[in-house]
Coordinates of C-alpha atoms in Angstrom, one line a residue:
M1 CA -46.9 199.1 138.3
E2 CA -43.7 198.9 140.3
E3 CA -40.6 198.3 138.2
Q4 CA -38.9 195.1 139.0
S5 CA -35.1 195.0 139.2
S6 CA -33.1 192.4 137.4
P7 CA -32.0 189.5 139.5
V8 CA -28.4 189.6 140.7
Y9 CA -26.5 186.4 140.1
P10 CA -23.3 185.6 142.0
H11 CA -20.2 185.2 140.0
P12 CA -19.0 181.6 139.5
R13 CA -16.8 180.5 142.2
S14 CA -13.2 179.8 141.3
F15 CA -12.6 177.5 144.3
L16 CA -14.2 174.7 146.2
P17 CA -14.5 175.4 150.0
R18 CA -12.4 172.7 151.7
R19 CA -13.3 173.1 155.3
R20 CA -11.4 171.1 157.9
A21 CA -11.8 171.5 161.6
L22 CA -8.9 172.9 163.5
S23 CA -7.6 171.2 166.6
P24 CA -8.9 172.8 169.9
L25 CA -5.5 174.5 170.5
R26 CA -5.2 175.8 166.9
A27 CA -8.8 177.0 166.9
A28 CA -8.2 179.0 170.1
E29 CA -5.1 180.5 168.7
Y30 CA -6.9 181.3 165.5
Q31 CA -9.7 183.1 167.4
L32 CA -7.1 185.3 169.1
Q33 CA -4.9 186.0 166.1
A34 CA -7.4 186.5 163.2
P35 CA -8.9 189.8 164.4
K36 CA -5.4 191.4 164.7
W37 CA -4.1 190.5 161.2
S38 CA -7.2 190.0 159.1
L39 CA -9.1 192.2 156.7
D40 CA -12.8 191.8 155.9
E41 CA -13.7 190.4 152.5
Q42 CA -16.2 193.1 151.9
G43 CA -16.4 196.8 152.9
P44 CA -15.3 200.2 151.9
V45 CA -12.1 200.8 149.8
L46 CA -9.1 200.4 152.0
D47 CA -6.4 202.9 152.7
L48 CA -3.3 200.7 152.3
D49 CA -1.0 203.2 153.9
D50 CA -3.2 203.0 157.0
V51 CA -3.5 199.2 156.8
F52 CA 0.3 198.8 156.8
A53 CA 1.2 201.9 158.8
A54 CA 3.4 199.8 161.2
A55 CA 5.3 198.3 158.3
G56 CA 7.0 201.5 157.4
E57 CA 8.4 201.8 153.8
A58 CA 7.3 198.3 153.0
A59 CA 3.8 199.8 152.4
N60 CA 5.1 201.2 149.1
D61 CA 5.1 197.7 147.6
V62 CA 1.9 195.8 148.3
V63 CA 1.4 192.3 146.9
L64 CA -1.9 190.4 146.6
D65 CA -1.4 186.7 147.0
I66 CA -4.6 184.9 145.8
G67 CA -5.2 181.3 146.9
F68 CA -2.1 180.6 149.0
G69 CA -3.3 177.2 150.0
G70 CA -1.4 175.7 152.9
G71 CA 0.6 178.9 153.3
E72 CA 4.1 177.7 152.7
G73 CA 4.7 180.0 149.7
L74 CA 3.3 183.1 151.4
I75 CA 5.4 182.4 154.5
A76 CA 8.5 181.9 152.5
M77 CA 8.0 185.1 150.5
A78 CA 7.2 187.1 153.6
A79 CA 10.5 186.0 155.1
L80 CA 12.4 186.5 151.8
R81 CA 11.0 190.0 151.1
P82 CA 10.3 191.9 154.3
H83 CA 10.4 195.1 152.2
Q84 CA 7.1 194.1 150.6
C85 CA 3.7 194.0 152.2
I86 CA 1.5 191.0 151.4
I87 CA -2.3 190.6 151.5
G88 CA -3.1 186.9 151.3
V89 CA -6.5 185.7 150.3
E90 CA -7.6 182.1 151.0
V91 CA -10.8 180.2 151.8
H92 CA -8.9 177.2 153.4
T93 CA -9.1 177.9 157.1
P94 CA -6.1 175.6 158.1
G95 CA -3.9 177.5 155.7
V96 CA -5.0 180.8 157.1
A97 CA -4.4 179.6 160.6
K98 CA -0.9 178.4 159.6
V99 CA 0.1 181.8 158.2
L100 CA -1.4 183.6 161.3
Q101 CA 0.8 181.5 163.5
A102 CA 3.9 182.5 161.4
V103 CA 2.9 186.1 161.6
E104 CA 2.6 185.9 165.4
E105 CA 5.9 184.0 165.8
H106 CA 7.9 186.4 163.6
G107 CA 6.2 189.6 164.7
W108 CA 5.5 190.5 161.1
Q109 CA 3.8 193.8 160.5
H110 CA 3.8 193.4 156.7
V111 CA 1.3 190.6 156.3
R112 CA -2.5 190.8 156.4
L113 CA -5.0 188.0 155.6
V114 CA -8.5 187.7 154.1
E115 CA -10.4 184.5 154.6
G116 CA -12.8 184.7 151.7
D117 CA -13.4 185.2 148.0
A118 CA -10.7 187.3 146.2
I119 CA -13.1 188.5 143.6
H120 CA -15.2 190.2 146.3
F121 CA -12.1 191.5 148.0
L122 CA -10.8 193.2 144.8
R123 CA -13.6 195.8 145.3
R124 CA -11.8 197.0 148.4
L125 CA -8.5 197.7 146.7
P126 CA -7.7 201.2 145.5
A127 CA -7.0 201.6 141.8
A128 CA -3.4 201.2 140.7
S129 CA -2.3 200.4 144.3
L130 CA -0.5 197.0 143.9
A131 CA 3.0 196.2 143.0
E132 CA 2.2 192.6 142.2
V133 CA -0.5 190.0 142.1
R134 CA 0.4 186.3 142.6
I135 CA -1.8 183.5 141.6
W136 CA 0.2 180.3 142.1
F137 CA -1.4 177.0 141.2
P138 CA -5.1 178.0 141.0
D139 CA -7.8 175.3 140.9
P140 CA -7.6 174.2 137.2
W141 CA -11.2 173.2 136.8
L142 CA -10.4 170.6 134.1
K143 CA -13.8 169.6 133.0
N144 CA -15.3 171.5 130.0
K145 CA -18.4 172.3 132.0
Q146 CA -16.3 173.8 134.8
R147 CA -13.9 176.0 132.9
H148 CA -16.1 179.1 133.3
R149 CA -15.1 178.9 137.0
R150 CA -11.4 179.4 136.4
L151 CA -10.1 182.4 138.2
V152 CA -8.2 183.6 135.2
R153 CA -11.0 184.9 133.1
P154 CA -11.4 188.2 131.2
E155 CA -13.4 190.2 133.8
V156 CA -11.1 189.1 136.7
V157 CA -8.0 189.8 134.7
A158 CA -9.4 193.3 134.0
A159 CA -10.1 193.9 137.7
L160 CA -6.7 192.7 138.7
T161 CA -5.1 195.0 136.1
D162 CA -7.1 197.9 137.5
A163 CA -5.6 197.2 140.9
L164 CA -2.0 197.0 139.6
R165 CA 0.0 200.2 139.3
V166 CA 1.8 200.9 136.0
G167 CA 4.9 198.7 136.1
G168 CA 3.2 196.2 138.4
L169 CA 3.3 192.5 137.8
L170 CA 0.8 189.7 137.4
H171 CA 2.5 186.4 138.1
I172 CA 0.6 183.1 137.5
A173 CA 2.1 179.6 138.0
T174 CA 0.4 176.4 137.1
D175 CA 1.4 172.8 136.5
V176 CA -1.6 172.2 134.1
A177 CA -0.5 172.7 130.5
D178 CA -4.1 173.5 129.4
Y179 CA -4.4 176.2 132.1
A180 CA -1.1 177.8 130.9
R181 CA -2.5 178.0 127.4
H182 CA -5.8 179.2 128.7
T183 CA -4.0 182.0 130.6
E184 CA -2.1 183.1 127.6
R185 CA -5.3 183.4 125.6
V186 CA -7.2 185.3 128.2
V187 CA -4.4 187.7 129.2
A188 CA -3.7 188.5 125.5
E189 CA -7.2 190.1 125.5
E190 CA -6.1 192.7 128.2
P191 CA -4.3 195.5 126.2
R192 CA -2.7 197.0 129.3
L193 CA -0.7 193.9 130.1
S194 CA 2.4 192.6 128.3
G195 CA 4.4 189.4 128.9
G196 CA 4.1 185.7 128.9
V197 CA 5.9 182.5 129.8
V198 CA 9.2 182.9 131.7
P199 CA 11.7 180.4 133.1
R200 CA 10.7 179.3 136.6
P201 CA 12.1 181.9 139.0
E202 CA 14.7 180.4 141.4
W203 CA 13.3 182.5 144.2
R204 CA 9.7 181.1 143.9
P205 CA 9.2 178.7 146.8
L206 CA 8.7 175.0 146.1
T207 CA 5.5 174.2 147.9
R208 CA 4.1 170.8 148.7
F209 CA 1.5 171.2 146.0
E210 CA 4.1 171.8 143.3
Q211 CA 6.2 168.9 144.7
R212 CA 3.2 166.5 144.3
G213 CA 2.8 167.7 140.8
R214 CA 6.4 167.0 140.0
A215 CA 6.1 163.5 141.5
A216 CA 3.2 163.0 139.2
G217 CA 5.2 164.1 136.2
R218 CA 3.7 167.6 135.7
A219 CA 6.0 170.4 134.8
S220 CA 5.2 173.9 136.1
T221 CA 4.8 177.0 133.9
D222 CA 5.3 180.5 135.1
L223 CA 3.7 183.4 133.3
V224 CA 4.6 187.0 134.2
Y225 CA 2.8 190.1 132.8
E226 CA 3.6 193.8 133.4
R227 CA 1.0 196.6 133.4
L228 CA 2.2 199.0 130.7
S229 CA -0.6 201.7 130.9

């Protein structure tokens, strides 16, 4: 009798796809720009030196920005720190299109984008290759039955730590107090990381999302962890 393989179940999504049609002009620009600056969600392990060859020494510091939303934070950081390369991962097409437009306008060689699932894309990153991972204001999945979908969960934190080099940083920001406590509990289980809550960095861009949270009376919490080994 032929042995049957075990079924393979997809990992729980940490996001809700929010598709919104682009205007005809933006759609045309997107179709032209995306192939130049995008990386496929799945495929072989990347050679980041090759990906960012045109960026020069900036390729020594590669940052993974997961779930950049409308793109304001990524664009601000790309302008503030041209010495760092950024790989932004997002499923929200208008946000991707906005960042693509900024890349074109500024002629940035240090930004690449992935329109897809960050958990899938992590398999393409070489071990110990990242200077930083940014997860700013992830979907909080507030209902108890949804919490298994939170991006900050043990197996994802372990994979992110694998991708960080020793001395690399994991920076998480949230305006949901329960998510901050959840993050502290989950990251405490990863022995290679050390850190916790820090004052809000003055350099971190204030996005529209965070502004809406402030208007609703929600305070933001920043948590920064360093890979020690």
